Amino acid sequence: MNTLLKSVNDSSEDSLSPLTSKLEQEDQTSPKMSSNKDSQESQDPIACEEGPGICALMLTVISLFLVLISMPLSLFCVVKVVQEYERAVIFRLGRLLTGGARGPGVFFIIPCVDIYEKIDMRSQTFEIPPQEILTKDSVTVFVNAIMYYKVANATNAVANVDDFSGSARLLAATTLRNVLGTLTLGDILCQREAIAKDMKTTLDEGTQPWGVMVERVEVKDVRVPEQLQRAMAA
């Protein structure tokens, strides 16, 4: 009897082994497939998930037909030029066109369908106003700095943030307060280069999704209250 039961169990295990092995293989391959899908989604650029609808295609065709009929007068509305230091981000019926920003030089748009926005790619400077900061050793100081920044990705600067310049400037002011608030007065006076590097690293992490690159940060002036200056001189 025992030998019969043992043979039955062995036969059932043999019959289930292909199914279980197949399930194990699917379990092993499924994480790889999901990870590949996640990596592909993370690498996709900024673009609409759905394609243009029938109405959008009809409006585009009608606009092109009107452009052809009104030639050569329509060239004044179709042909656009951007300078060497500029880029143009084009939206067609509210959707961002693939291919990135256009320029420098000549590019073409479809009137009544396309709108574009010019972005200046040159470096800009911003003098951070004096910030009243309480140091780690409970001393109140006034510190201002200068930030040099520029747009590295025109598409992100238009599509990801409302005002990339204003946002970067506000972030610079708050970063200056946060970084110096963890230091003592002696560290602020002696470690200006380290403070500038720390601020640049923090600002780069915050402005990267906005398409802005911080080139350099310099601590300009550190003002100590007059009473403290007299006490230090004495």
GROMACS .gro file of C-alpha atoms in nm:
model
  234
    1MET     CA    1   0.000   0.000   0.000
    2ASN     CA    2   0.280   0.238   0.094
    3THR     CA    3   0.463   0.165  -0.229
    4LEU     CA    4   0.145   0.238  -0.427
    5LEU     CA    5   0.097   0.576  -0.257
    6LYS     CA    6   0.462   0.661  -0.314
    7SER     CA    7   0.435   0.584  -0.685
    8VAL     CA    8   0.119   0.797  -0.715
    9ASN     CA    9   0.290   1.092  -0.544
   10ASP     CA   10   0.593   1.059  -0.767
   11SER     CA   11   0.380   1.056  -1.080
   12SER     CA   12   0.182   1.366  -0.967
   13GLU     CA   13   0.505   1.555  -0.897
   14ASP     CA   14   0.639   1.461  -1.240
   15SER     CA   15   0.318   1.582  -1.408
   16LEU     CA   16   0.326   1.915  -1.225
   17SER     CA   17   0.698   1.980  -1.271
   18PRO     CA   18   0.668   2.135  -1.622
   19LEU     CA   19   0.392   2.369  -1.502
   20THR     CA   20   0.581   2.477  -1.192
   21SER     CA   21   0.904   2.529  -1.383
   22LYS     CA   22   0.718   2.743  -1.638
   23LEU     CA   23   0.568   2.955  -1.361
   24GLU     CA   24   0.908   2.997  -1.199
   25GLN     CA   25   1.056   3.112  -1.529
   26GLU     CA   26   0.776   3.367  -1.575
   27ASP     CA   27   0.833   3.497  -1.221
   28GLN     CA   28   1.203   3.537  -1.294
   29THR     CA   29   1.149   3.716  -1.625
   30SER     CA   30   0.867   3.944  -1.509
   31PRO     CA   31   1.091   4.171  -1.293
   32LYS     CA   32   1.326   4.211  -1.588
   33MET     CA   33   1.040   4.308  -1.817
   34SER     CA   34   0.901   4.557  -1.565
   35SER     CA   35   1.244   4.709  -1.506
   36ASN     CA   36   1.297   4.745  -1.881
   37LYS     CA   37   0.958   4.911  -1.916
   38ASP     CA   38   1.035   5.151  -1.630
   39SER     CA   39   1.370   5.241  -1.782
   40GLN     CA   40   1.207   5.309  -2.119
   41GLU     CA   41   0.942   5.530  -1.959
   42SER     CA   42   1.207   5.724  -1.765
   43GLN     CA   43   1.407   5.787  -2.084
   44ASP     CA   44   1.112   5.917  -2.284
   45PRO     CA   45   1.127   6.294  -2.351
   46ILE     CA   46   0.853   6.539  -2.268
   47ALA     CA   47   0.571   6.461  -2.510
   48CYS     CA   48   0.199   6.396  -2.517
   49GLU     CA   49   0.101   6.033  -2.468
   50GLU     CA   50  -0.179   6.047  -2.724
   51GLY     CA   51  -0.133   6.144  -3.085
   52PRO     CA   52  -0.318   6.429  -3.256
   53GLY     CA   53  -0.686   6.367  -3.318
   54ILE     CA   54  -0.885   6.392  -3.638
   55CYS     CA   55  -0.985   6.753  -3.572
   56ALA     CA   56  -0.621   6.853  -3.520
   57LEU     CA   57  -0.520   6.688  -3.847
   58MET     CA   58  -0.804   6.857  -4.033
   59LEU     CA   59  -0.711   7.200  -3.898
   60THR     CA   60  -0.348   7.142  -3.993
   61VAL     CA   61  -0.440   7.040  -4.347
   62ILE     CA   62  -0.672   7.341  -4.386
   63SER     CA   63  -0.401   7.575  -4.262
   64LEU     CA   64  -0.148   7.431  -4.505
   65PHE     CA   65  -0.399   7.470  -4.787
   66LEU     CA   66  -0.454   7.836  -4.699
   67VAL     CA   67  -0.078   7.890  -4.687
   68LEU     CA   68  -0.038   7.746  -5.036
   69ILE     CA   69  -0.323   7.957  -5.173
   70SER     CA   70  -0.189   8.282  -5.028
   71MET     CA   71   0.168   8.231  -5.150
   72PRO     CA   72   0.395   8.432  -5.153
   73LEU     CA   73   0.233   8.663  -4.898
   74SER     CA   74   0.206   8.378  -4.647
   75LEU     CA   75   0.586   8.354  -4.631
   76PHE     CA   76   0.589   8.652  -4.395
   77CYS     CA   77   0.392   8.442  -4.144
   78VAL     CA   78   0.555   8.105  -4.213
   79VAL     CA   79   0.927   8.184  -4.210
   80LYS     CA   80   1.079   8.274  -3.871
   81VAL     CA   81   1.436   8.343  -3.763
   82VAL     CA   82   1.606   8.310  -3.426
   83GLN     CA   83   1.949   8.440  -3.336
   84GLU     CA   84   2.256   8.232  -3.255
   85TYR     CA   85   2.193   8.269  -2.881
   86GLU     CA   86   1.820   8.188  -2.900
   87ARG     CA   87   1.604   7.877  -2.936
   88ALA     CA   88   1.237   7.847  -3.033
   89VAL     CA   89   1.001   7.599  -2.864
   90ILE     CA   90   0.701   7.528  -3.088
   91PHE     CA   91   0.354   7.412  -2.982
   92ARG     CA   92   0.108   7.284  -3.242
   93LEU     CA   93  -0.252   7.308  -3.124
   94GLY     CA   94  -0.126   7.301  -2.765
   95ARG     CA   95   0.102   7.000  -2.814
   96LEU     CA   96   0.479   7.019  -2.793
   97LEU     CA   97   0.639   6.931  -3.123
   98THR     CA   98   0.890   6.649  -3.126
   99GLY     CA   99   1.248   6.716  -3.222
  100GLY     CA  100   1.328   6.966  -2.949
  101ALA     CA  101   1.378   7.340  -2.979
  102ARG     CA  102   1.444   7.497  -3.320
  103GLY     CA  103   1.736   7.720  -3.402
  104PRO     CA  104   1.956   7.897  -3.452
  105GLY     CA  105   1.864   8.023  -3.797
  106VAL     CA  106   1.551   7.979  -4.007
  107PHE     CA  107   1.255   7.759  -3.915
  108PHE     CA  108   0.897   7.729  -4.036
  109ILE     CA  109   0.562   7.739  -3.860
  110ILE     CA  110   0.203   7.690  -3.971
  111PRO     CA  111  -0.007   8.005  -3.909
  112CYS     CA  112  -0.317   7.972  -3.691
  113VAL     CA  113  -0.193   7.632  -3.571
  114ASP     CA  114   0.158   7.682  -3.430
  115ILE     CA  115   0.275   7.913  -3.158
  116TYR     CA  116   0.635   7.944  -3.046
  117GLU     CA  117   0.830   8.094  -2.760
  118LYS     CA  118   1.186   8.224  -2.780
  119ILE     CA  119   1.433   8.136  -2.506
  120ASP     CA  120   1.758   8.325  -2.450
  121MET     CA  121   2.043   8.076  -2.398
  122ARG     CA  122   2.302   8.332  -2.283
  123SER     CA  123   2.441   8.340  -1.931
  124GLN     CA  124   2.261   8.568  -1.689
  125THR     CA  125   2.361   8.715  -1.354
  126PHE     CA  126   2.153   8.766  -1.043
  127GLU     CA  127   2.266   8.947  -0.733
  128ILE     CA  128   2.096   8.787  -0.435
  129PRO     CA  129   1.973   9.064  -0.205
  130PRO     CA  130   2.126   9.078   0.146
  131GLN     CA  131   1.971   8.803   0.355
  132GLU     CA  132   1.940   8.831   0.733
  133ILE     CA  133   2.072   8.499   0.861
  134LEU     CA  134   2.101   8.358   1.212
  135THR     CA  135   2.418   8.152   1.228
  136LYS     CA  136   2.473   7.833   1.423
  137ASP     CA  137   2.633   8.027   1.712
  138SER     CA  138   2.331   8.264   1.733
  139VAL     CA  139   2.485   8.561   1.554
  140THR     CA  140   2.280   8.769   1.309
  141VAL     CA  141   2.462   8.854   0.986
  142PHE     CA  142   2.365   9.000   0.649
  143VAL     CA  143   2.501   8.808   0.347
  144ASN     CA  144   2.454   8.862  -0.024
  145ALA     CA  145   2.586   8.662  -0.318
  146ILE     CA  146   2.595   8.652  -0.698
  147MET     CA  147   2.465   8.366  -0.912
  148TYR     CA  148   2.557   8.301  -1.276
  149TYR     CA  149   2.315   8.077  -1.462
  150LYS     CA  150   2.186   7.997  -1.811
  151VAL     CA  151   1.928   7.780  -1.986
  152ALA     CA  152   2.068   7.440  -2.082
  153ASN     CA  153   1.742   7.286  -2.211
  154ALA     CA  154   1.494   7.526  -2.372
  155THR     CA  155   1.215   7.269  -2.388
  156ASN     CA  156   1.223   7.199  -2.014
  157ALA     CA  157   1.247   7.571  -1.939
  158VAL     CA  158   0.916   7.628  -2.119
  159ALA     CA  159   0.721   7.308  -2.044
  160ASN     CA  160   0.823   7.232  -1.684
  161VAL     CA  161   0.808   7.569  -1.508
  162ASP     CA  162   0.611   7.891  -1.543
  163ASP     CA  163   0.902   8.133  -1.493
  164PHE     CA  164   1.240   7.959  -1.491
  165SER     CA  165   1.434   8.277  -1.418
  166GLY     CA  166   1.221   8.388  -1.124
  167SER     CA  167   1.208   8.037  -0.982
  168ALA     CA  168   1.588   8.001  -0.998
  169ARG     CA  169   1.636   8.337  -0.826
  170LEU     CA  170   1.396   8.258  -0.543
  171LEU     CA  171   1.561   7.920  -0.496
  172ALA     CA  172   1.902   8.089  -0.477
  173ALA     CA  173   1.787   8.318  -0.195
  174THR     CA  174   1.641   8.035   0.010
  175THR     CA  175   1.946   7.814  -0.053
  176LEU     CA  176   2.175   8.090   0.075
  177ARG     CA  177   1.979   8.110   0.400
  178ASN     CA  178   1.964   7.733   0.442
  179VAL     CA  179   2.334   7.674   0.381
  180LEU     CA  180   2.464   7.957   0.600
  181GLY     CA  181   2.218   7.879   0.879
  182THR     CA  182   2.411   7.559   0.953
  183LEU     CA  183   2.750   7.734   0.989
  184THR     CA  184   2.912   7.948   1.254
  185LEU     CA  185   3.027   8.306   1.198
  186GLY     CA  186   3.390   8.197   1.176
  187ASP     CA  187   3.309   7.937   0.910
  188ILE     CA  188   3.118   8.193   0.703
  189LEU     CA  189   3.409   8.436   0.711
  190CYS     CA  190   3.678   8.177   0.635
  191GLN     CA  191   3.510   7.920   0.407
  192ARG     CA  192   3.358   8.125   0.127
  193GLU     CA  193   3.478   7.894  -0.152
  194ALA     CA  194   3.335   7.585   0.018
  195ILE     CA  195   3.006   7.768   0.074
  196ALA     CA  196   2.990   7.866  -0.293
  197LYS     CA  197   3.051   7.506  -0.407
  198ASP     CA  198   2.787   7.373  -0.167
  199MET     CA  199   2.534   7.627  -0.292
  200LYS     CA  200   2.611   7.545  -0.657
  201THR     CA  201   2.558   7.173  -0.597
  202THR     CA  202   2.226   7.233  -0.420
  203LEU     CA  203   2.103   7.474  -0.687
  204ASP     CA  204   2.199   7.236  -0.970
  205GLU     CA  205   1.984   6.963  -0.818
  206GLY     CA  206   1.686   7.196  -0.785
  207THR     CA  207   1.708   7.371  -1.125
  208GLN     CA  208   1.791   7.069  -1.342
  209PRO     CA  209   1.422   6.975  -1.404
  210TRP     CA  210   1.364   7.336  -1.515
  211GLY     CA  211   1.636   7.318  -1.782
  212VAL     CA  212   1.854   7.571  -1.596
  213MET     CA  213   2.224   7.520  -1.526
  214VAL     CA  214   2.396   7.715  -1.249
  215GLU     CA  215   2.745   7.802  -1.369
  216ARG     CA  216   2.889   7.973  -1.063
  217VAL     CA  217   2.798   8.113  -0.722
  218GLU     CA  218   3.006   8.369  -0.533
  219VAL     CA  219   2.954   8.505  -0.181
  220LYS     CA  220   2.988   8.882  -0.227
  221ASP     CA  221   2.970   9.038   0.116
  222VAL     CA  222   2.921   8.940   0.479
  223ARG     CA  223   2.811   9.221   0.709
  224VAL     CA  224   2.831   9.187   1.084
  225PRO     CA  225   2.628   9.412   1.320
  226GLU     CA  226   2.817   9.717   1.447
  227GLN     CA  227   2.793   9.612   1.813
  228LEU     CA  228   2.953   9.280   1.733
  229GLN     CA  229   3.225   9.453   1.529
  230ARG     CA  230   3.309   9.675   1.827
  231ALA     CA  231   3.319   9.375   2.059
  232MET     CA  232   3.546   9.187   1.822
  233ALA     CA  233   3.777   9.490   1.785
  234ALA     CA  234   3.800   9.532   2.162
   0.00000   0.00000   0.00000
